[in-house]
XYZ file of C-alpha atoms in Angstrom:
588
model
C 52.073 188.946 -21.171
C 51.765 190.783 -17.827
C 52.796 194.378 -17.641
C 55.684 195.340 -15.284
C 53.430 197.063 -12.764
C 51.258 193.938 -12.512
C 54.372 191.813 -11.910
C 55.531 194.253 -9.239
C 52.192 194.224 -7.425
C 52.037 190.440 -7.551
C 55.577 190.142 -6.225
C 54.795 192.512 -3.412
C 51.649 190.579 -2.548
C 53.519 187.257 -2.512
C 56.314 188.740 -0.414
C 53.797 190.074 2.117
C 52.033 186.715 2.153
C 55.341 184.990 2.772
C 56.188 187.422 5.581
C 52.841 186.784 7.294
C 53.290 183.045 7.002
C 56.725 183.257 8.617
C 55.391 185.470 11.432
C 52.560 183.045 12.190
C 54.956 180.134 11.993
C 57.378 181.841 14.380
C 54.564 182.257 16.911
C 53.696 178.561 16.633
C 57.295 177.497 17.044
C 57.573 179.680 20.148
C 54.323 178.590 21.789
C 53.778 174.927 20.823
C 55.875 172.253 22.547
C 54.471 169.034 21.095
C 56.148 168.168 17.734
C 52.964 166.680 16.213
C 50.883 169.723 17.145
C 53.585 172.019 15.809
C 53.643 170.208 12.423
C 49.837 170.376 12.177
C 49.768 174.125 13.010
C 52.449 174.816 10.357
C 50.469 172.829 7.749
C 47.320 174.789 8.599
C 49.113 178.147 8.208
C 50.638 177.125 4.882
C 47.385 175.615 3.566
C 45.278 178.683 4.414
C 47.816 181.161 3.020
C 48.207 179.258 -0.269
C 44.478 178.522 -0.515
C 44.917 174.783 -1.107
C 42.521 171.956 -0.249
C 44.859 170.061 2.056
C 48.252 170.410 3.720
C 50.137 168.131 6.066
C 53.212 166.132 6.993
C 53.640 162.374 6.605
C 56.263 159.643 6.974
C 57.229 157.799 3.800
C 58.389 154.170 3.880
C 60.360 153.804 0.610
C 60.463 150.005 0.839
C 56.742 149.542 1.294
C 56.024 152.623 -0.842
C 53.525 153.959 1.703
C 52.893 157.232 3.530
C 51.603 157.362 7.103
C 49.647 160.475 8.012
C 48.705 161.071 11.661
C 46.901 164.392 11.140
C 46.400 166.834 8.248
C 44.745 170.197 7.671
C 41.782 170.222 5.304
C 39.745 173.032 3.785
C 35.990 172.976 4.449
C 34.313 170.023 2.719
C 37.594 168.131 2.213
C 38.081 164.819 3.983
C 41.197 163.912 5.918
C 43.770 161.424 4.641
C 44.851 160.336 8.145
C 46.027 156.728 7.932
C 48.278 154.772 5.544
C 48.189 155.295 1.761
C 49.985 153.347 -0.995
C 51.646 155.563 -3.601
C 51.270 152.976 -6.396
C 47.496 153.381 -6.143
C 47.921 156.902 -7.576
C 50.790 156.631 -10.028
C 54.544 156.181 -10.302
C 55.850 159.443 -8.777
C 57.038 157.473 -5.765
C 60.177 156.807 -7.808
C 60.974 160.542 -7.747
C 60.398 160.712 -4.001
C 62.735 157.750 -3.440
C 65.474 159.750 -5.146
C 64.696 162.696 -2.857
C 63.285 164.810 -5.679
C 60.483 167.320 -5.338
C 57.228 166.177 -6.972
C 54.885 168.803 -8.391
C 52.139 168.368 -10.934
C 49.431 170.848 -11.864
C 46.938 168.299 -13.195
C 46.951 164.571 -12.488
C 45.061 163.950 -15.722
C 47.853 165.288 -17.926
C 50.961 164.256 -15.956
C 52.505 161.050 -17.344
C 53.248 159.721 -13.842
C 49.620 160.018 -12.668
C 47.434 159.878 -15.750
C 46.375 156.295 -15.102
C 45.624 156.969 -11.393
C 44.123 160.422 -11.862
C 40.640 159.360 -10.852
C 41.954 158.037 -7.541
C 43.744 161.302 -6.866
C 40.663 163.323 -7.722
C 38.601 161.223 -5.292
C 40.914 162.332 -2.476
C 40.871 165.985 -3.593
C 44.447 165.786 -4.965
C 44.209 166.642 -8.693
C 47.171 168.997 -8.156
C 49.989 167.872 -5.828
C 53.166 169.384 -4.371
C 55.367 166.948 -2.363
C 58.545 168.128 -0.657
C 60.915 165.529 0.885
C 62.067 167.055 4.181
C 64.521 164.693 5.905
C 65.544 161.057 6.052
C 66.226 159.094 9.188
C 66.562 155.350 9.784
C 65.342 154.595 6.214
C 62.207 156.740 6.463
C 61.460 160.106 4.913
C 59.479 163.060 6.241
C 57.287 164.601 3.576
C 55.394 167.913 3.315
C 52.441 167.530 0.994
C 50.048 170.099 -0.506
C 46.925 168.891 -2.360
C 44.369 170.829 -4.343
C 41.055 169.527 -5.627
C 41.321 171.423 -8.932
C 44.140 171.798 -11.413
C 46.705 174.297 -10.174
C 50.047 175.492 -11.382
C 52.618 175.632 -8.579
C 54.675 178.794 -8.813
C 58.278 179.186 -7.763
C 57.047 181.312 -4.861
C 54.686 178.521 -3.768
C 57.553 176.034 -3.809
C 59.942 178.448 -2.067
C 57.400 179.232 0.670
C 56.623 175.543 1.185
C 60.367 174.808 1.345
C 60.916 177.536 3.964
C 58.065 176.248 6.086
C 59.309 172.661 5.769
C 62.855 173.666 6.767
C 61.689 175.726 9.757
C 59.373 172.964 10.938
C 62.082 170.360 10.525
C 64.508 172.333 12.702
C 61.841 173.102 15.320
C 60.588 169.509 15.458
C 64.122 168.158 15.789
C 64.766 170.599 18.606
C 61.492 169.656 20.316
C 62.295 165.974 20.015
C 65.806 166.541 21.307
C 64.396 168.458 24.256
C 61.828 165.723 24.845
C 64.518 163.064 24.637
C 66.634 165.070 27.065
C 63.730 165.365 29.508
C 63.040 161.659 29.207
C 66.719 160.936 29.700
C 66.788 163.198 32.754
C 63.676 161.507 34.133
C 65.186 158.112 33.374
C 68.453 159.085 35.033
C 66.555 160.443 38.030
C 64.604 157.204 38.259
C 67.819 155.206 37.929
C 69.412 157.320 40.650
C 66.386 156.747 42.895
C 66.426 153.015 42.152
C 70.165 152.771 42.731
C 69.881 154.873 45.887
C 67.116 152.585 47.138
C 69.165 149.526 46.178
C 72.193 151.046 47.901
C 70.107 151.705 51.015
C 68.924 148.073 50.979
C 72.486 146.843 50.526
C 73.689 149.166 53.274
C 70.970 147.929 55.617
C 71.863 144.324 54.770
C 75.511 145.109 55.490
C 74.579 146.759 58.805
C 72.450 143.757 59.680
C 75.298 141.430 58.735
C 77.744 143.436 60.852
C 75.254 143.505 63.716
C 74.767 139.753 63.536
C 78.534 139.279 63.380
C 78.906 141.487 66.463
C 76.090 139.633 68.240
C 77.715 136.332 67.355
C 81.050 137.541 68.677
C 79.362 138.959 71.768
C 77.350 135.840 72.586
C 80.290 133.572 71.825
C 82.589 135.466 74.174
C 79.850 135.797 76.773
C 79.056 132.069 76.696
C 82.739 131.192 76.981
C 83.341 133.412 80.016
C 80.101 132.579 81.778
C 80.557 128.840 81.268
C 83.957 129.079 82.938
C 82.492 131.026 85.857
C 79.458 128.751 86.193
C 81.774 125.736 86.228
C 83.544 127.195 89.254
C 80.264 127.985 91.041
C 78.516 124.680 90.302
C 81.630 122.612 90.955
C 82.270 124.344 94.290
C 78.681 123.792 95.445
C 78.786 120.125 94.427
C 81.951 119.635 96.470
C 80.387 121.480 99.435
C 77.493 118.990 99.358
C 79.887 116.041 99.202
C 82.034 117.277 102.040
C 78.970 117.857 104.210
C 77.770 114.340 103.437
C 81.250 113.034 104.369
C 81.303 115.089 107.600
C 84.346 116.968 106.325
C 83.005 120.467 107.055
C 86.497 121.765 107.766
C 87.247 121.646 104.012
C 84.180 123.651 102.989
C 85.747 127.079 103.411
C 87.935 127.004 100.318
C 85.031 125.823 98.116
C 82.889 128.673 99.430
C 85.704 131.067 98.533
C 85.919 129.615 95.004
C 82.147 129.926 94.461
C 82.122 133.457 95.827
C 85.060 134.522 93.658
C 83.463 133.055 90.518
C 80.116 134.696 91.299
C 81.846 138.031 91.877
C 83.613 137.757 88.533
C 80.310 136.884 86.858
C 78.731 139.992 88.386
C 81.626 142.109 87.133
C 81.223 140.645 83.643
C 77.511 141.468 83.695
C 78.239 145.044 84.740
C 80.702 145.390 81.887
C 78.124 144.123 79.410
C 75.546 146.548 80.770
C 78.064 149.358 80.540
C 78.825 148.495 76.927
C 75.115 148.476 76.039
C 74.562 151.606 78.163
C 72.083 149.698 80.331
C 73.833 149.903 83.670
C 72.182 151.769 86.501
C 74.122 154.978 87.036
C 73.905 157.247 90.036
C 75.508 160.476 88.744
C 76.646 162.956 91.389
C 78.740 166.129 91.420
C 82.211 164.623 91.603
C 85.590 166.144 92.390
C 87.655 164.264 89.795
C 90.918 165.741 91.136
C 90.250 164.238 94.550
C 88.994 160.961 93.066
C 92.232 160.539 91.108
C 94.351 161.480 94.138
C 92.558 158.887 96.288
C 93.240 156.206 93.666
C 96.887 156.911 92.894
C 98.302 154.550 95.536
C 96.072 151.710 94.368
C 97.021 152.400 90.738
C 100.741 152.344 91.659
C 100.317 148.942 93.288
C 98.347 147.698 90.283
C 100.739 148.775 87.528
C 103.919 147.878 89.388
C 107.227 149.644 90.113
C 108.526 149.588 86.528
C 105.988 152.211 85.481
C 106.289 155.846 86.551
C 103.010 157.668 87.186
C 102.473 161.383 86.629
C 99.275 163.135 87.702
C 98.628 166.499 86.058
C 95.596 168.584 86.930
C 94.622 171.885 85.370
C 93.748 174.907 87.506
C 90.259 175.368 88.969
C 88.908 172.059 87.769
C 85.150 171.877 87.385
C 83.036 169.243 89.064
C 81.871 166.419 86.791
C 78.354 164.986 86.880
C 79.172 161.300 86.907
C 78.769 158.068 88.858
C 81.945 158.021 91.047
C 82.332 154.213 91.415
C 81.879 153.720 87.668
C 84.446 156.431 86.973
C 86.884 154.751 89.351
C 86.303 151.466 87.556
C 86.852 153.115 84.146
C 90.054 154.842 85.311
C 91.433 151.632 86.781
C 90.669 149.762 83.542
C 92.485 152.395 81.494
C 95.532 152.198 83.787
C 95.586 148.396 83.529
C 95.416 148.628 79.725
C 98.277 151.127 79.805
C 100.295 148.783 82.022
C 99.739 145.871 79.615
C 100.914 148.070 76.718
C 104.241 148.706 78.560
C 105.574 145.236 79.444
C 109.095 146.629 79.811
C 108.025 149.648 81.846
C 107.364 153.232 80.854
C 105.438 156.316 81.869
C 101.741 156.573 82.645
C 100.190 160.045 82.764
C 96.792 160.837 84.250
C 95.642 164.327 83.330
C 92.465 166.263 84.135
C 91.493 169.577 82.597
C 88.485 171.731 81.767
C 87.306 171.572 78.173
C 84.829 173.543 76.060
C 83.453 171.829 72.949
C 81.895 174.182 70.385
C 79.178 173.150 67.913
C 81.536 172.499 65.007
C 83.874 170.284 67.020
C 80.925 168.581 68.721
C 79.560 167.420 65.363
C 83.005 166.174 64.335
C 83.429 164.308 67.641
C 79.865 162.988 67.824
C 78.651 164.495 71.085
C 76.824 167.513 72.442
C 78.445 170.925 72.493
C 79.129 172.288 75.970
C 81.445 172.159 78.988
C 83.258 168.947 79.920
C 85.784 167.721 82.425
C 88.404 165.904 80.329
C 90.194 162.988 82.023
C 93.030 161.460 79.978
C 95.228 158.412 80.522
C 98.379 158.289 78.365
C 101.117 155.694 78.096
C 104.430 155.314 76.293
C 103.654 151.757 75.252
C 103.287 149.799 72.041
C 100.416 151.870 70.641
C 97.806 150.667 68.160
C 97.839 150.439 64.360
C 94.786 152.035 62.648
C 92.933 148.722 62.124
C 93.191 147.842 65.828
C 92.237 151.360 66.937
C 89.130 151.192 64.708
C 87.911 148.124 66.641
C 89.106 149.104 70.091
C 85.571 149.669 71.427
C 84.110 146.466 69.935
C 82.883 144.002 72.586
C 85.164 141.015 73.149
C 87.784 142.405 70.769
C 91.201 141.992 72.330
C 94.775 141.695 71.126
C 95.808 139.873 74.295
C 96.507 136.128 74.299
C 93.592 133.785 74.945
C 92.581 133.826 78.585
C 94.354 137.097 79.378
C 91.609 139.553 78.466
C 87.845 139.620 77.919
C 87.845 142.490 75.421
C 85.151 144.279 77.405
C 87.264 146.928 79.159
C 87.211 149.665 76.525
C 83.691 148.812 75.358
C 82.513 149.182 78.972
C 84.274 152.555 79.229
C 82.704 153.681 75.964
C 79.218 152.699 77.139
C 79.741 154.363 80.529
C 80.900 157.627 78.931
C 78.022 157.746 76.429
C 75.407 156.865 79.049
C 76.819 159.596 81.286
C 76.241 162.163 78.545
C 79.884 162.365 77.515
C 82.235 160.731 75.052
C 85.541 158.865 74.846
C 88.253 159.248 72.218
C 91.459 157.334 71.449
C 94.626 158.782 69.951
C 97.289 156.197 69.233
C 100.192 155.405 66.960
C 102.000 152.106 66.695
C 105.243 152.225 68.693
C 104.525 155.662 70.178
C 101.909 155.062 72.847
C 98.207 155.684 73.368
C 96.005 158.356 74.934
C 92.414 157.641 75.936
C 90.392 160.747 76.820
C 87.125 160.653 78.758
C 84.869 163.700 78.302
C 82.574 163.954 81.339
C 79.715 166.473 81.528
C 80.363 169.435 83.785
C 78.212 169.857 86.879
C 76.891 173.379 87.383
C 76.417 174.219 91.068
C 76.260 171.996 94.145
C 79.011 170.375 96.109
C 81.188 167.438 95.165
C 80.641 163.860 96.172
C 82.779 163.167 99.275
C 82.179 159.462 99.395
C 82.870 157.840 102.721
C 83.802 154.191 103.057
C 81.000 151.832 104.001
C 81.337 150.615 107.541
C 81.815 146.966 108.270
C 78.373 145.363 108.535
C 79.339 143.500 111.674
C 80.013 146.809 113.441
C 76.865 148.539 112.208
C 74.053 149.380 114.613
C 71.268 146.854 114.606
C 67.642 147.676 113.921
C 65.729 149.543 116.510
C 62.759 147.885 118.136
C 59.913 147.251 115.663
C 61.607 148.600 112.517
C 59.974 146.910 109.512
C 61.029 146.520 105.900
C 58.716 145.498 103.042
C 60.508 143.468 100.333
C 58.806 143.281 96.906
C 60.520 140.959 94.422
C 59.223 138.224 92.122
C 62.320 136.045 92.655
C 61.829 133.787 95.733
C 65.575 133.328 96.297
C 66.115 137.094 96.432
C 63.229 137.570 98.870
C 64.590 134.793 101.077
C 68.146 136.150 101.139
C 67.081 139.749 101.740
C 64.667 138.564 104.445
C 67.432 136.590 106.190
C 69.755 139.604 106.179
C 67.013 141.775 107.628
C 66.279 139.203 110.338
C 69.993 138.989 111.220
C 70.000 142.751 111.750
C 66.873 142.655 113.877
C 64.360 144.021 111.321
C 60.893 142.636 110.783
C 60.632 141.557 107.118
C 57.391 141.561 105.112
C 57.391 139.988 101.648
C 55.374 140.387 98.404
C 55.982 138.808 95.015
C 54.471 141.549 92.823
C 53.384 145.177 92.915
C 49.705 144.560 93.651
C 50.504 142.333 96.614
C 52.949 144.940 97.895
C 50.289 147.671 97.621
C 47.860 145.608 99.724
C 50.431 145.467 102.518
C 51.113 149.192 102.139
C 47.399 149.895 102.452
C 47.253 147.981 105.745
C 48.033 149.387 109.207
C 51.359 147.547 109.420
C 54.415 149.611 110.350
C 56.769 149.996 107.360
C 60.001 151.984 107.662
C 61.501 151.066 104.293
C 60.327 149.669 100.958
C 62.830 147.446 99.115
C 61.498 146.757 95.621
C 62.757 145.248 92.401
C 62.392 147.564 89.386
C 61.115 144.939 86.963
C 57.998 143.350 88.450
C 55.256 141.199 86.880
C 51.554 142.001 87.034
C 51.488 145.392 85.289
C 53.227 147.526 87.937
C 56.966 148.157 87.913
C 58.964 149.057 91.002
C 58.868 152.796 90.367
C 55.074 152.736 90.126
C 54.874 150.777 93.380
C 57.160 153.319 95.056
C 55.122 156.280 93.781
C 51.878 154.692 94.977
C 53.511 153.859 98.323
C 54.531 157.482 98.857
C 50.979 158.608 98.197
C 49.802 156.216 100.924
C 52.793 156.852 103.209
C 54.437 160.223 102.448
C 58.171 160.253 103.038
C 58.537 156.446 102.986
C 62.166 155.445 102.342
C 62.628 153.396 99.132
C 65.498 151.196 97.979
C 65.299 150.033 94.346
C 67.135 146.799 93.540
C 67.549 145.926 89.871
C 69.417 143.451 87.735
C 68.656 145.380 84.566
C 69.457 149.026 84.175
C 66.017 150.471 83.683
C 67.577 153.798 84.498
C 64.735 155.843 83.024
C 62.231 153.960 85.171
C 64.018 154.783 88.410
C 64.624 158.417 87.484
C 67.752 158.659 85.334
C 69.902 159.279 88.389
C 67.601 162.003 89.715
C 65.783 160.211 92.510
C 63.631 161.903 95.086
C 65.069 162.339 98.584
C 64.919 159.133 100.596
C 65.350 156.935 97.497
C 68.408 154.934 96.428
C 69.380 152.245 93.897
C 71.336 149.028 94.438
C 72.304 147.005 91.379
C 72.019 143.215 91.346
C 73.975 141.137 92.047
C 75.059 142.718 95.310
C 76.815 141.585 98.440
C 74.570 141.156 101.464
C 76.859 143.493 103.423
C 76.242 146.223 100.843
C 72.497 145.661 101.139
C 72.642 145.887 104.937
C 74.669 149.117 104.788
C 72.305 150.683 102.265
C 69.233 149.794 104.344
C 70.757 151.192 107.545
C 71.854 154.403 105.791
C 68.436 155.015 104.280
C 66.541 154.400 107.518
C 68.886 156.623 109.515
C 68.475 159.444 106.990
């Protein structure tokens, strides 16, 4: 029997040992993230402190009566048990573990459950065993095992310490696994979000492509319909002209010429509207007095909309100049007034208002254009207005609410394209039954004087060419070269022709007199019209240049900022307009 002071010293020693184990274990729990490594470190601490041969954690399968050990701690000279072991090879104590009971025996040779398998236990350095069931999950059991190669009595303190370690490890491992599961879930969710975002982007792109193809289909369908009608008038008129000439009935030709000309003019207007919608028209922006432009157009607008509609013109004080193409602005304003007229079949009030407007950064983002100073030109009516679904499609090409044959649906889309290409914007405010306001925001011009456009003189009354004046025409289309050449000859000019840029440069390099270069913008052979003009001015400084183009390669010809002595004429054009432009350029 131990004396009291021996018991006290032993208790103190065991308490200190337990405290040290818990401190070491706390450090492991704090520093080790991986659950398997944490379990191994805890087994090592417990095994060293208790002085056993082996310590570790395993997973028990009660149905198969096996234990799976991934890693265990072993004292020097003791082999690991990592792998799968069958309990029945060592005795019957598996029955206690199945019930969740602690298993402890001091000597396998004397314990009834292990006496027959004692030799097997001794071979694996497990003559004394302490097994603590830790937790059950999904039919499996976590087990803390302590083995010793010699007989050993397990004290209450040994069991209590092992139980504390098992409980702490169980909580820490569960937390680690929960954290790991949470990280995996977060990573999985992030991956799902990325996949869904990518799928959404693909779907969105497919939808955009579908909408684009629908718009292209609508555009080409409407374009084909209108152009076929116009081409029918042109081709039919020319066929009848041929027949009447063959029948010697020349006196009837005039009306067919008028029909062909009218159809061709309408086709040109349709092309210009398409170019305006796609922002491909050739613009010639100038400082423009919008107040004066509106005043000059009021009489024509009154005649166009008719007497049942009252027109008010309101202009703010000290209006700025707008940097815009005046003819295109006139066309846009006239289109807006015609739309307003059509929205007021029983009459009403049409208001044209101009005012200065500052757009700050916040409003610019909301309205989808650059912040800055604008001249705002609005056309308002008291007509039928638009419901939201119609207003949302108002700028779509060939979208119209008018009966078949009474509208192309290109008016507002042309205005939208013109405004955007000019560096401005257009906005619609409308409500069904309460009228519509369309506002054009035109960029302000800083400095310079306004465009004071003068009417073009009648070609027949224009001065003819002076003796020897020569014009070089560069165009790859034979019909254009022929027509331009004939006009020049009629006016007394000498016409030289080239079908591409290189041929034109050869003529420019010669000693021939050339007063004006007329060149298409899009030319074959690697040199466009602007390059030809630049090379020509190197060879002949100050040479006058007239660009003619059927496609609005605006950037190629200078984005509206041409050098002095240069001008642009958009195809198709009337021969009178060509003659006037040539005369004006040469006389400059």
